[in-house]
PDB file of C-alpha atoms in Angstrom:
ATOM      1  CA  MET X   1       0.000   0.000   0.000  1.00 41.00           C
ATOM      2  CA  THR X   2       1.493   3.303  -1.039  1.00 64.00           C
ATOM      3  CA  LYS X   3       1.000   6.497   0.876  1.00 80.00           C
ATOM      4  CA  TYR X   4       0.155   8.577  -2.199  1.00 84.00           C
ATOM      5  CA  THR X   5      -1.632   7.412  -5.311  1.00 86.00           C
ATOM      6  CA  ASN X   6      -0.193   7.981  -8.762  1.00 83.00           C
ATOM      7  CA  ASP X   7      -3.108  10.297  -9.595  1.00 87.00           C
ATOM      8  CA  PHE X   8      -2.401  12.415  -6.524  1.00 89.00           C
ATOM      9  CA  LYS X   9       1.261  12.725  -7.490  1.00 89.00           C
ATOM     10  CA  LEU X  10       0.264  13.742 -11.010  1.00 86.00           C
ATOM     11  CA  ASP X  11      -2.138  16.384  -9.603  1.00 88.00           C
ATOM     12  CA  VAL X  12       0.643  17.830  -7.458  1.00 88.00           C
ATOM     13  CA  VAL X  13       3.062  17.968 -10.401  1.00 88.00           C
ATOM     14  CA  ARG X  14       0.495  19.543 -12.701  1.00 88.00           C
ATOM     15  CA  HIS X  15      -0.405  22.134 -10.061  1.00 88.00           C
ATOM     16  CA  HIS X  16       3.290  22.953  -9.631  1.00 88.00           C
ATOM     17  CA  GLU X  17       3.758  23.322 -13.384  1.00 87.00           C
ATOM     18  CA  ARG X  18       0.621  25.480 -13.864  1.00 87.00           C
ATOM     19  CA  GLN X  19       1.014  27.794 -10.861  1.00 81.00           C
ATOM     20  CA  GLY X  20       4.733  28.323 -11.040  1.00 75.00           C
ATOM     21  CA  GLY X  21       4.783  29.333  -7.378  1.00 73.00           C
ATOM     22  CA  GLY X  22       7.550  26.956  -6.430  1.00 85.00           C
ATOM     23  CA  ALA X  23       7.780  23.712  -4.548  1.00 86.00           C
ATOM     24  CA  LYS X  24       7.196  25.241  -1.108  1.00 89.00           C
ATOM     25  CA  ARG X  25       3.903  26.845  -2.106  1.00 89.00           C
ATOM     26  CA  THR X  26       2.696  23.652  -3.817  1.00 88.00           C
ATOM     27  CA  ALA X  27       3.779  21.569  -0.818  1.00 88.00           C
ATOM     28  CA  ALA X  28       1.863  23.832   1.570  1.00 88.00           C
ATOM     29  CA  ARG X  29      -1.287  23.572  -0.554  1.00 87.00           C
ATOM     30  CA  PHE X  30      -1.204  19.758  -0.586  1.00 88.00           C
ATOM     31  CA  GLY X  31       0.259  19.246   2.908  1.00 90.00           C
ATOM     32  CA  LEU X  32       3.531  17.752   1.715  1.00 90.00           C
ATOM     33  CA  ASP X  33       7.225  18.274   2.238  1.00 89.00           C
ATOM     34  CA  HIS X  34       8.684  20.566  -0.432  1.00 89.00           C
ATOM     35  CA  GLY X  35      11.503  18.064  -1.049  1.00 87.00           C
ATOM     36  CA  THR X  36       8.927  15.454  -2.023  1.00 87.00           C
ATOM     37  CA  VAL X  37       7.323  17.883  -4.466  1.00 88.00           C
ATOM     38  CA  ARG X  38      10.735  18.628  -6.012  1.00 88.00           C
ATOM     39  CA  LEU X  39      11.461  14.915  -6.351  1.00 84.00           C
ATOM     40  CA  TRP X  40       8.129  14.206  -8.058  1.00 87.00           C
ATOM     41  CA  VAL X  41       8.503  17.184 -10.405  1.00 87.00           C
ATOM     42  CA  ALA X  42      12.046  16.182 -11.367  1.00 85.00           C
ATOM     43  CA  ALA X  43      10.995  12.554 -11.950  1.00 83.00           C
ATOM     44  CA  TYR X  44       8.055  13.711 -14.066  1.00 85.00           C
ATOM     45  CA  ARG X  45      10.224  16.029 -16.146  1.00 85.00           C
ATOM     46  CA  GLN X  46      12.806  13.294 -16.742  1.00 81.00           C
ATOM     47  CA  HIS X  47      10.527  10.270 -17.324  1.00 81.00           C
ATOM     48  CA  GLY X  48       7.007  11.605 -17.785  1.00 82.00           C
ATOM     49  CA  HIS X  49       4.103   9.841 -16.110  1.00 80.00           C
ATOM     50  CA  ALA X  50       6.210   6.659 -15.739  1.00 79.00           C
ATOM     51  CA  GLY X  51       8.460   8.512 -13.264  1.00 77.00           C
ATOM     52  CA  LEU X  52       5.549   8.842 -10.841  1.00 79.00           C
ATOM     53  CA  ILE X  53       4.266   5.280 -10.994  1.00 77.00           C
ATOM     54  CA  GLN X  54       4.906   3.264  -7.852  1.00 70.00           C
ATOM     55  CA  ARG X  55       6.662  -0.014  -8.525  1.00 65.00           C
ATOM     56  CA  GLN X  56       5.145  -3.215  -7.191  1.00 58.00           C
ATOM     57  CA  ARG X  57       8.415  -4.881  -6.217  1.00 59.00           C
ATOM     58  CA  ARG X  58      11.648  -3.472  -4.951  1.00 61.00           C
ATOM     59  CA  PRO X  59      13.942  -3.295  -7.982  1.00 71.00           C
ATOM     60  CA  HIS X  60      17.288  -5.066  -8.009  1.00 81.00           C
ATOM     61  CA  TYR X  61      20.047  -2.917  -9.406  1.00 88.00           C
ATOM     62  CA  ASP X  62      23.231  -4.470 -10.718  1.00 90.00           C
ATOM     63  CA  VAL X  63      26.713  -3.316  -9.740  1.00 92.00           C
ATOM     64  CA  THR X  64      27.377  -1.435 -12.979  1.00 92.00           C
ATOM     65  CA  PHE X  65      24.175   0.579 -12.574  1.00 93.00           C
ATOM     66  CA  LYS X  66      25.073   1.459  -8.973  1.00 94.00           C
ATOM     67  CA  ARG X  67      28.560   2.543 -10.056  1.00 93.00           C
ATOM     68  CA  GLU X  68      27.063   4.675 -12.834  1.00 94.00           C
ATOM     69  CA  VAL X  69      24.820   6.440 -10.305  1.00 94.00           C
ATOM     70  CA  LEU X  70      27.798   7.093  -8.014  1.00 94.00           C
ATOM     71  CA  ARG X  71      29.809   8.503 -10.956  1.00 95.00           C
ATOM     72  CA  PHE X  72      26.876  10.793 -11.724  1.00 94.00           C
ATOM     73  CA  LEU X  73      27.125  12.090  -8.150  1.00 93.00           C
ATOM     74  CA  ASP X  74      30.901  12.535  -8.496  1.00 93.00           C
ATOM     75  CA  GLN X  75      30.195  15.056 -11.254  1.00 94.00           C
ATOM     76  CA  GLY X  76      28.761  17.416  -8.643  1.00 92.00           C
ATOM     77  CA  ARG X  77      25.120  16.391  -9.009  1.00 92.00           C
ATOM     78  CA  SER X  78      22.779  16.024  -6.041  1.00 91.00           C
ATOM     79  CA  ILE X  79      21.120  12.867  -4.815  1.00 91.00           C
ATOM     80  CA  ARG X  80      17.749  14.332  -5.769  1.00 87.00           C
ATOM     81  CA  GLU X  81      18.987  14.845  -9.337  1.00 88.00           C
ATOM     82  CA  ALA X  82      20.315  11.283  -9.441  1.00 91.00           C
ATOM     83  CA  CYS X  83      16.961   9.911  -8.270  1.00 86.00           C
ATOM     84  CA  ALA X  84      15.171  11.815 -11.008  1.00 83.00           C
ATOM     85  CA  HIS X  85      17.700  10.994 -13.721  1.00 87.00           C
ATOM     86  CA  PHE X  86      17.859   7.242 -12.999  1.00 88.00           C
ATOM     87  CA  ASN X  87      14.226   6.924 -11.794  1.00 83.00           C
ATOM     88  CA  ILE X  88      15.169   5.631  -8.342  1.00 86.00           C
ATOM     89  CA  PRO X  89      12.209   6.116  -6.004  1.00 79.00           C
ATOM     90  CA  ALA X  90      14.025   6.529  -2.669  1.00 81.00           C
ATOM     91  CA  ARG X  91      16.954   8.813  -1.910  1.00 85.00           C
ATOM     92  CA  THR X  92      18.036   6.519   0.907  1.00 91.00           C
ATOM     93  CA  THR X  93      18.861   3.848  -1.661  1.00 91.00           C
ATOM     94  CA  ILE X  94      21.626   6.006  -3.096  1.00 93.00           C
ATOM     95  CA  VAL X  95      22.815   7.102   0.358  1.00 94.00           C
ATOM     96  CA  ASN X  96      23.200   3.429   1.317  1.00 94.00           C
ATOM     97  CA  TRP X  97      25.182   2.762  -1.869  1.00 93.00           C
ATOM     98  CA  GLN X  98      27.503   5.672  -1.067  1.00 94.00           C
ATOM     99  CA  ARG X  99      28.053   4.439   2.485  1.00 95.00           C
ATOM    100  CA  ARG X 100      28.735   0.866   1.384  1.00 93.00           C
ATOM    101  CA  TYR X 101      31.067   1.984  -1.421  1.00 93.00           C
ATOM    102  CA  ALA X 102      33.043   4.197   0.964  1.00 93.00           C
ATOM    103  CA  ALA X 103      33.414   1.330   3.425  1.00 93.00           C
ATOM    104  CA  GLY X 104      34.224  -1.545   1.083  1.00 91.00           C
ATOM    105  CA  GLY X 105      34.709  -0.354  -2.486  1.00 91.00           C
ATOM    106  CA  ILE X 106      33.024  -1.869  -5.520  1.00 90.00           C
ATOM    107  CA  ASP X 107      32.716  -5.298  -3.895  1.00 90.00           C
ATOM    108  CA  ALA X 108      30.444  -3.833  -1.219  1.00 90.00           C
ATOM    109  CA  LEU X 109      27.926  -2.931  -3.944  1.00 90.00           C
ATOM    110  CA  ARG X 110      27.480  -6.540  -5.024  1.00 90.00           C
ATOM    111  CA  PRO X 111      24.176  -8.168  -4.019  1.00 85.00           C
ATOM    112  CA  ARG X 112      24.121  -9.693  -0.580  1.00 80.00           C
ATOM    113  CA  PRO X 113      22.342 -12.968   0.163  1.00 80.00           C
ATOM    114  CA  GLN X 114      18.826 -12.453   1.461  1.00 80.00           C
ATOM    115  CA  GLY X 115      17.085 -14.330   4.249  1.00 86.00           C
ATOM    116  CA  ARG X 116      18.498 -16.652   6.810  1.00 86.00           C
ATOM    117  CA  GLY X 117      21.678 -18.554   6.310  1.00 83.00           C
ATOM    118  CA  PRO X 118      21.764 -22.335   6.090  1.00 85.00           C
ATOM    119  CA  MET X 119      21.268 -24.356   9.250  1.00 85.00           C
ATOM    120  CA  LYS X 120      24.382 -25.477  10.998  1.00 84.00           C
ATOM    121  CA  LYS X 121      25.052 -29.183  10.944  1.00 79.00           C
ATOM    122  CA  PRO X 122      24.934 -30.884  14.322  1.00 75.00           C
ATOM    123  CA  PRO X 123      28.378 -31.576  15.732  1.00 68.00           C
ATOM    124  CA  THR X 124      29.702 -34.998  14.936  1.00 67.00           C
ATOM    125  CA  PRO X 125      30.593 -37.103  17.940  1.00 69.00           C
ATOM    126  CA  ASP X 126      34.284 -37.639  18.521  1.00 72.00           C
ATOM    127  CA  GLN X 127      33.768 -41.358  18.891  1.00 73.00           C
ATOM    128  CA  LYS X 128      35.635 -44.047  17.103  1.00 77.00           C
ATOM    129  CA  PRO X 129      33.803 -47.150  16.005  1.00 80.00           C
ATOM    130  CA  PRO X 130      34.160 -49.903  18.651  1.00 77.00           C
ATOM    131  CA  GLY X 131      36.335 -52.038  16.350  1.00 83.00           C
ATOM    132  CA  ASP X 132      38.950 -49.248  16.103  1.00 85.00           C
ATOM    133  CA  MET X 133      39.206 -48.593  19.885  1.00 85.00           C
ATOM    134  CA  THR X 134      41.920 -49.889  22.109  1.00 89.00           C
ATOM    135  CA  SER X 135      40.991 -51.686  25.305  1.00 90.00           C
ATOM    136  CA  GLU X 136      41.923 -48.586  27.367  1.00 91.00           C
ATOM    137  CA  GLU X 137      39.668 -46.335  25.239  1.00 88.00           C
ATOM    138  CA  MET X 138      36.787 -48.812  25.546  1.00 89.00           C
ATOM    139  CA  ALA X 139      37.230 -48.967  29.327  1.00 92.00           C
ATOM    140  CA  GLU X 140      37.271 -45.142  29.505  1.00 90.00           C
ATOM    141  CA  GLU X 141      34.074 -44.869  27.433  1.00 88.00           C
ATOM    142  CA  LEU X 142      32.375 -47.561  29.530  1.00 91.00           C
ATOM    143  CA  ALA X 143      33.236 -45.671  32.720  1.00 94.00           C
ATOM    144  CA  TYR X 144      31.871 -42.429  31.212  1.00 91.00           C
ATOM    145  CA  LEU X 145      28.624 -44.066  30.113  1.00 91.00           C
ATOM    146  CA  ARG X 146      28.139 -45.719  33.520  1.00 95.00           C
ATOM    147  CA  ALA X 147      28.640 -42.376  35.261  1.00 94.00           C
ATOM    148  CA  GLU X 148      26.172 -40.699  32.898  1.00 92.00           C
ATOM    149  CA  ASN X 149      23.620 -43.466  33.464  1.00 93.00           C
ATOM    150  CA  ALA X 150      24.012 -43.248  37.260  1.00 93.00           C
ATOM    151  CA  TYR X 151      23.548 -39.462  37.147  1.00 91.00           C
ATOM    152  CA  LEU X 152      20.342 -39.777  35.136  1.00 91.00           C
ATOM    153  CA  LYS X 153      18.994 -42.435  37.517  1.00 91.00           C
ATOM    154  CA  LYS X 154      19.760 -40.166  40.452  1.00 89.00           C
ATOM    155  CA  LEU X 155      17.882 -37.259  38.790  1.00 87.00           C
ATOM    156  CA  LYS X 156      14.877 -39.467  38.106  1.00 84.00           C
ATOM    157  CA  ALA X 157      14.791 -40.782  41.694  1.00 85.00           C
ATOM    158  CA  SER X 158      14.756 -37.315  43.297  1.00 75.00           C
TER     159      SER X 158
END
C-alpha cells in the first residue's frame, strides 16, 4: 500500500507546473514536504508519467548501474537529481550505496544474500567405532557411560 496514489502525485506535479509558485507553495497547498514535491517534479520532467508510478516490487540494481549512479554524483550532481535521472524512487537507496562503497569499495555494492543462512550441521561425535578402539579407550568410554547413566537415575529418583 502506497502512501500517495499515482493520480495524486500527477495532480501535485500539474499544479506545480501550472502555478509556477515553487515547490514550497505547492507543498503547503497539498500538505507535503517541499523536497517530495521537487522529487516528483524532477521525476516527471525526466521520465514523464512513468516517473511517478509506484513499482510493485523493490527493484534489483546491478553493480554497474550502482557505479554509474555514483559517478553521476561525483560530477557534482545532487542525490535528488540522481533519483530523477535514474528513476530511483528513494533517496536513501543512493545514500546506502555511497556508504557501502566508501566502506568496502566496488565489492560492497554486489548483491548480498537475502534471508536466513543455512542451518548449521549438528556436531559430529568424537567417537571411534568400537572395532577401532583400544581396550583402554573402551574402558574409559564404559566408565563415562556408567557415570552418565548413574547421574540420570539419580535425577529421576529425586
